């Protein structure tokens, strides 16, 4: 009996874990065909380098040379699997997406090359990001209000 209760609990809890993100208020699900790529917090993926004080700084762009908080998204959250970089003109911060084979994610970041129907999926390691590669896939989107 105890075992059964335990199993039921595990099933219920794991059911909750499949979608960690609340759907934005009044959002209707829409399907978009998107180009998806993977990224991590490394220098290569996020365009940073270390200055002479060994501090991380932006390697290029308008913020070149300015201090960069590695692993912190443009929205100010901690990047983790499920963090998505998108073109926020189309998909504002807080937009929730379901990407087959990746799972649920939420737009919290931006990227230099991330324009239009292209999203970047956060991975814990550079290896995993490379392994994802570039995939065109149908993505379910619950757009956040502006
Ligand atoms: Zn990387």
PDB file of C-alpha atoms and ligand atoms in Angstrom:
ATOM      1  CA  UNK A   1       0.000   0.000   0.000  1.00  0.00           C
ATOM      2  CA  UNK A   2       2.777   2.414   0.943  1.00  0.00           C
ATOM      3  CA  UNK A   3       4.500   1.586  -2.325  1.00  0.00           C
ATOM      4  CA  UNK A   4       1.361   2.365  -4.286  1.00  0.00           C
ATOM      5  CA  UNK A   5       1.014   5.769  -2.626  1.00  0.00           C
ATOM      6  CA  UNK A   6       4.660   6.451  -3.409  1.00  0.00           C
ATOM      7  CA  UNK A   7       4.186   5.541  -7.080  1.00  0.00           C
ATOM      8  CA  UNK A   8       1.091   7.717  -7.355  1.00  0.00           C
ATOM      9  CA  UNK A   9       3.018  10.624  -5.825  1.00  0.00           C
ATOM     10  CA  UNK A  10       5.932  10.177  -8.216  1.00  0.00           C
ATOM     11  CA  UNK A  11       3.595  10.075 -11.217  1.00  0.00           C
ATOM     12  CA  UNK A  12       1.779  13.206 -10.039  1.00  0.00           C
ATOM     13  CA  UNK A  13       4.996  15.106  -9.337  1.00  0.00           C
ATOM     14  CA  UNK A  14       6.649  14.142 -12.598  1.00  0.00           C
ATOM     15  CA  UNK A  15       3.462  15.160 -14.388  1.00  0.00           C
ATOM     16  CA  UNK A  16       3.898  18.626 -12.956  1.00  0.00           C
ATOM     17  CA  UNK A  17       7.548  18.740 -13.920  1.00  0.00           C
ATOM     18  CA  UNK A  18       6.872  18.306 -17.638  1.00  0.00           C
ATOM     19  CA  UNK A  19       5.680  21.914 -17.863  1.00  0.00           C
ATOM     20  CA  UNK A  20       7.477  24.201 -15.431  1.00  0.00           C
ATOM     21  CA  UNK A  21       6.116  27.363 -16.969  1.00  0.00           C
ATOM     22  CA  UNK A  22       2.737  28.935 -16.442  1.00  0.00           C
ATOM     23  CA  UNK A  23       0.951  29.722 -19.692  1.00  0.00           C
ATOM     24  CA  UNK A  24       0.742  33.523 -20.134  1.00  0.00           C
ATOM     25  CA  UNK A  25      -2.671  34.984 -19.329  1.00  0.00           C
ATOM     26  CA  UNK A  26      -5.220  34.779 -22.169  1.00  0.00           C
ATOM     27  CA  UNK A  27      -2.631  33.247 -24.507  1.00  0.00           C
ATOM     28  CA  UNK A  28      -3.917  31.036 -27.324  1.00  0.00           C
ATOM     29  CA  UNK A  29      -1.672  28.237 -28.525  1.00  0.00           C
ATOM     30  CA  UNK A  30      -0.403  28.722 -32.082  1.00  0.00           C
ATOM     31  CA  UNK A  31       1.905  26.558 -34.137  1.00  0.00           C
ATOM     32  CA  UNK A  32       4.878  28.125 -35.915  1.00  0.00           C
ATOM     33  CA  UNK A  33       7.466  26.411 -38.078  1.00  0.00           C
ATOM     34  CA  UNK A  34      10.760  27.570 -36.675  1.00  0.00           C
ATOM     35  CA  UNK A  35      14.463  27.150 -37.065  1.00  0.00           C
ATOM     36  CA  UNK A  36      15.939  26.031 -33.748  1.00  0.00           C
ATOM     37  CA  UNK A  37      19.579  26.076 -32.695  1.00  0.00           C
ATOM     38  CA  UNK A  38      21.276  25.319 -29.383  1.00  0.00           C
ATOM     39  CA  UNK A  39      23.410  27.514 -27.147  1.00  0.00           C
ATOM     40  CA  UNK A  40      25.066  27.505 -23.750  1.00  0.00           C
ATOM     41  CA  UNK A  41      26.661  30.227 -21.633  1.00  0.00           C
ATOM     42  CA  UNK A  42      30.155  29.797 -23.099  1.00  0.00           C
ATOM     43  CA  UNK A  43      32.244  32.486 -24.821  1.00  0.00           C
ATOM     44  CA  UNK A  44      31.565  31.006 -28.233  1.00  0.00           C
ATOM     45  CA  UNK A  45      27.787  30.869 -27.858  1.00  0.00           C
ATOM     46  CA  UNK A  46      27.343  34.206 -26.107  1.00  0.00           C
ATOM     47  CA  UNK A  47      30.108  36.349 -27.607  1.00  0.00           C
ATOM     48  CA  UNK A  48      32.145  37.237 -24.562  1.00  0.00           C
ATOM     49  CA  UNK A  49      35.800  37.188 -23.610  1.00  0.00           C
ATOM     50  CA  UNK A  50      37.927  38.039 -20.595  1.00  0.00           C
ATOM     51  CA  UNK A  51      39.596  41.439 -20.241  1.00  0.00           C
ATOM     52  CA  UNK A  52      43.080  41.967 -18.747  1.00  0.00           C
ATOM     53  CA  UNK A  53      41.549  41.731 -15.247  1.00  0.00           C
ATOM     54  CA  UNK A  54      40.152  38.324 -16.254  1.00  0.00           C
ATOM     55  CA  UNK A  55      36.607  39.723 -16.066  1.00  0.00           C
ATOM     56  CA  UNK A  56      34.042  38.610 -18.650  1.00  0.00           C
ATOM     57  CA  UNK A  57      33.229  41.394 -21.126  1.00  0.00           C
ATOM     58  CA  UNK A  58      31.227  41.594 -24.361  1.00  0.00           C
ATOM     59  CA  UNK A  59      33.464  40.687 -27.304  1.00  0.00           C
ATOM     60  CA  UNK A  60      31.596  42.758 -29.907  1.00  0.00           C
ATOM     61  CA  UNK A  61      28.514  44.851 -30.625  1.00  0.00           C
ATOM     62  CA  UNK A  62      27.341  48.051 -28.933  1.00  0.00           C
ATOM     63  CA  UNK A  63      28.353  46.749 -25.479  1.00  0.00           C
ATOM     64  CA  UNK A  64      31.848  45.715 -26.559  1.00  0.00           C
ATOM     65  CA  UNK A  65      34.263  45.838 -23.625  1.00  0.00           C
ATOM     66  CA  UNK A  66      31.486  46.268 -21.047  1.00  0.00           C
ATOM     67  CA  UNK A  67      31.143  43.775 -18.206  1.00  0.00           C
ATOM     68  CA  UNK A  68      28.997  40.767 -18.950  1.00  0.00           C
ATOM     69  CA  UNK A  69      27.196  38.611 -16.397  1.00  0.00           C
ATOM     70  CA  UNK A  70      27.815  35.111 -17.677  1.00  0.00           C
ATOM     71  CA  UNK A  71      24.777  32.842 -17.430  1.00  0.00           C
ATOM     72  CA  UNK A  72      22.326  35.694 -16.831  1.00  0.00           C
ATOM     73  CA  UNK A  73      19.696  36.211 -19.535  1.00  0.00           C
ATOM     74  CA  UNK A  74      18.669  39.504 -21.144  1.00  0.00           C
ATOM     75  CA  UNK A  75      15.547  39.350 -18.963  1.00  0.00           C
ATOM     76  CA  UNK A  76      17.766  39.107 -15.864  1.00  0.00           C
ATOM     77  CA  UNK A  77      17.010  35.475 -15.017  1.00  0.00           C
ATOM     78  CA  UNK A  78      19.493  32.659 -14.549  1.00  0.00           C
ATOM     79  CA  UNK A  79      19.880  30.718 -17.813  1.00  0.00           C
ATOM     80  CA  UNK A  80      18.930  27.053 -17.463  1.00  0.00           C
ATOM     81  CA  UNK A  81      17.602  24.288 -19.687  1.00  0.00           C
ATOM     82  CA  UNK A  82      14.236  25.610 -20.856  1.00  0.00           C
ATOM     83  CA  UNK A  83      15.584  29.127 -21.342  1.00  0.00           C
ATOM     84  CA  UNK A  84      14.882  30.325 -24.884  1.00  0.00           C
ATOM     85  CA  UNK A  85      16.412  33.174 -26.846  1.00  0.00           C
ATOM     86  CA  UNK A  86      14.035  34.663 -29.393  1.00  0.00           C
ATOM     87  CA  UNK A  87      13.326  37.779 -31.451  1.00  0.00           C
ATOM     88  CA  UNK A  88      11.318  39.636 -28.831  1.00  0.00           C
ATOM     89  CA  UNK A  89       9.639  41.816 -31.482  1.00  0.00           C
ATOM     90  CA  UNK A  90       7.689  38.659 -32.347  1.00  0.00           C
ATOM     91  CA  UNK A  91       7.896  36.663 -29.131  1.00  0.00           C
ATOM     92  CA  UNK A  92       8.145  38.905 -26.049  1.00  0.00           C
ATOM     93  CA  UNK A  93       9.813  37.820 -22.795  1.00  0.00           C
ATOM     94  CA  UNK A  94       7.534  35.397 -20.974  1.00  0.00           C
ATOM     95  CA  UNK A  95       6.304  33.659 -24.128  1.00  0.00           C
ATOM     96  CA  UNK A  96       6.040  29.917 -23.452  1.00  0.00           C
ATOM     97  CA  UNK A  97       6.889  27.400 -26.174  1.00  0.00           C
ATOM     98  CA  UNK A  98       6.843  23.662 -26.587  1.00  0.00           C
ATOM     99  CA  UNK A  99       9.643  22.352 -28.793  1.00  0.00           C
ATOM    100  CA  UNK A 100       9.435  18.626 -29.690  1.00  0.00           C
ATOM    101  CA  UNK A 101      12.438  16.669 -28.348  1.00  0.00           C
ATOM    102  CA  UNK A 102      13.450  19.637 -26.179  1.00  0.00           C
ATOM    103  CA  UNK A 103      10.348  20.254 -24.132  1.00  0.00           C
ATOM    104  CA  UNK A 104       8.790  23.361 -22.675  1.00  0.00           C
ATOM    105  CA  UNK A 105      10.698  26.601 -22.510  1.00  0.00           C
ATOM    106  CA  UNK A 106      10.205  30.296 -21.902  1.00  0.00           C
ATOM    107  CA  UNK A 107      11.603  33.282 -23.776  1.00  0.00           C
ATOM    108  CA  UNK A 108      14.001  35.058 -21.405  1.00  0.00           C
ATOM    109  CA  UNK A 109      16.912  35.839 -23.679  1.00  0.00           C
ATOM    110  CA  UNK A 110      17.922  37.430 -26.978  1.00  0.00           C
ATOM    111  CA  UNK A 111      20.786  36.794 -29.373  1.00  0.00           C
ATOM    112  CA  UNK A 112      22.597  38.651 -32.119  1.00  0.00           C
ATOM    113  CA  UNK A 113      21.662  36.128 -34.784  1.00  0.00           C
ATOM    114  CA  UNK A 114      18.225  35.318 -33.432  1.00  0.00           C
ATOM    115  CA  UNK A 115      15.773  37.025 -35.795  1.00  0.00           C
ATOM    116  CA  UNK A 116      12.219  36.254 -36.840  1.00  0.00           C
ATOM    117  CA  UNK A 117      11.238  32.602 -36.774  1.00  0.00           C
ATOM    118  CA  UNK A 118      14.532  31.462 -35.261  1.00  0.00           C
ATOM    119  CA  UNK A 119      14.947  30.495 -31.615  1.00  0.00           C
ATOM    120  CA  UNK A 120      17.947  29.433 -29.589  1.00  0.00           C
ATOM    121  CA  UNK A 121      17.518  26.671 -26.992  1.00  0.00           C
ATOM    122  CA  UNK A 122      19.638  26.748 -23.847  1.00  0.00           C
ATOM    123  CA  UNK A 123      21.680  23.683 -22.919  1.00  0.00           C
ATOM    124  CA  UNK A 124      23.824  23.036 -19.857  1.00  0.00           C
ATOM    125  CA  UNK A 125      26.927  22.231 -21.922  1.00  0.00           C
ATOM    126  CA  UNK A 126      28.410  23.301 -25.243  1.00  0.00           C
ATOM    127  CA  UNK A 127      28.500  19.625 -26.282  1.00  0.00           C
ATOM    128  CA  UNK A 128      24.733  19.301 -25.906  1.00  0.00           C
ATOM    129  CA  UNK A 129      24.173  22.564 -27.771  1.00  0.00           C
ATOM    130  CA  UNK A 130      26.313  21.322 -30.664  1.00  0.00           C
ATOM    131  CA  UNK A 131      24.536  17.990 -30.620  1.00  0.00           C
ATOM    132  CA  UNK A 132      21.183  19.724 -31.130  1.00  0.00           C
ATOM    133  CA  UNK A 133      22.591  21.446 -34.186  1.00  0.00           C
ATOM    134  CA  UNK A 134      20.029  23.201 -36.377  1.00  0.00           C
ATOM    135  CA  UNK A 135      16.532  21.788 -36.674  1.00  0.00           C
ATOM    136  CA  UNK A 136      13.463  23.045 -38.451  1.00  0.00           C
ATOM    137  CA  UNK A 137      10.477  22.027 -36.420  1.00  0.00           C
ATOM    138  CA  UNK A 138       6.907  22.924 -35.569  1.00  0.00           C
ATOM    139  CA  UNK A 139       6.804  24.798 -32.271  1.00  0.00           C
ATOM    140  CA  UNK A 140       3.729  25.357 -30.116  1.00  0.00           C
ATOM    141  CA  UNK A 141       3.668  28.935 -28.872  1.00  0.00           C
ATOM    142  CA  UNK A 142       1.740  30.734 -26.148  1.00  0.00           C
ATOM    143  CA  UNK A 143       2.649  34.342 -26.733  1.00  0.00           C
ATOM    144  CA  UNK A 144       3.018  36.685 -23.769  1.00  0.00           C
ATOM    145  CA  UNK A 145       1.253  40.031 -23.873  1.00  0.00           C
ATOM    146  CA  UNK A 146       3.386  43.134 -24.312  1.00  0.00           C
TER     147      UNK A 146
HETATM  148 ZN1  LIG B   1      28.528  27.143 -25.955  1.00  0.00          ZN
END
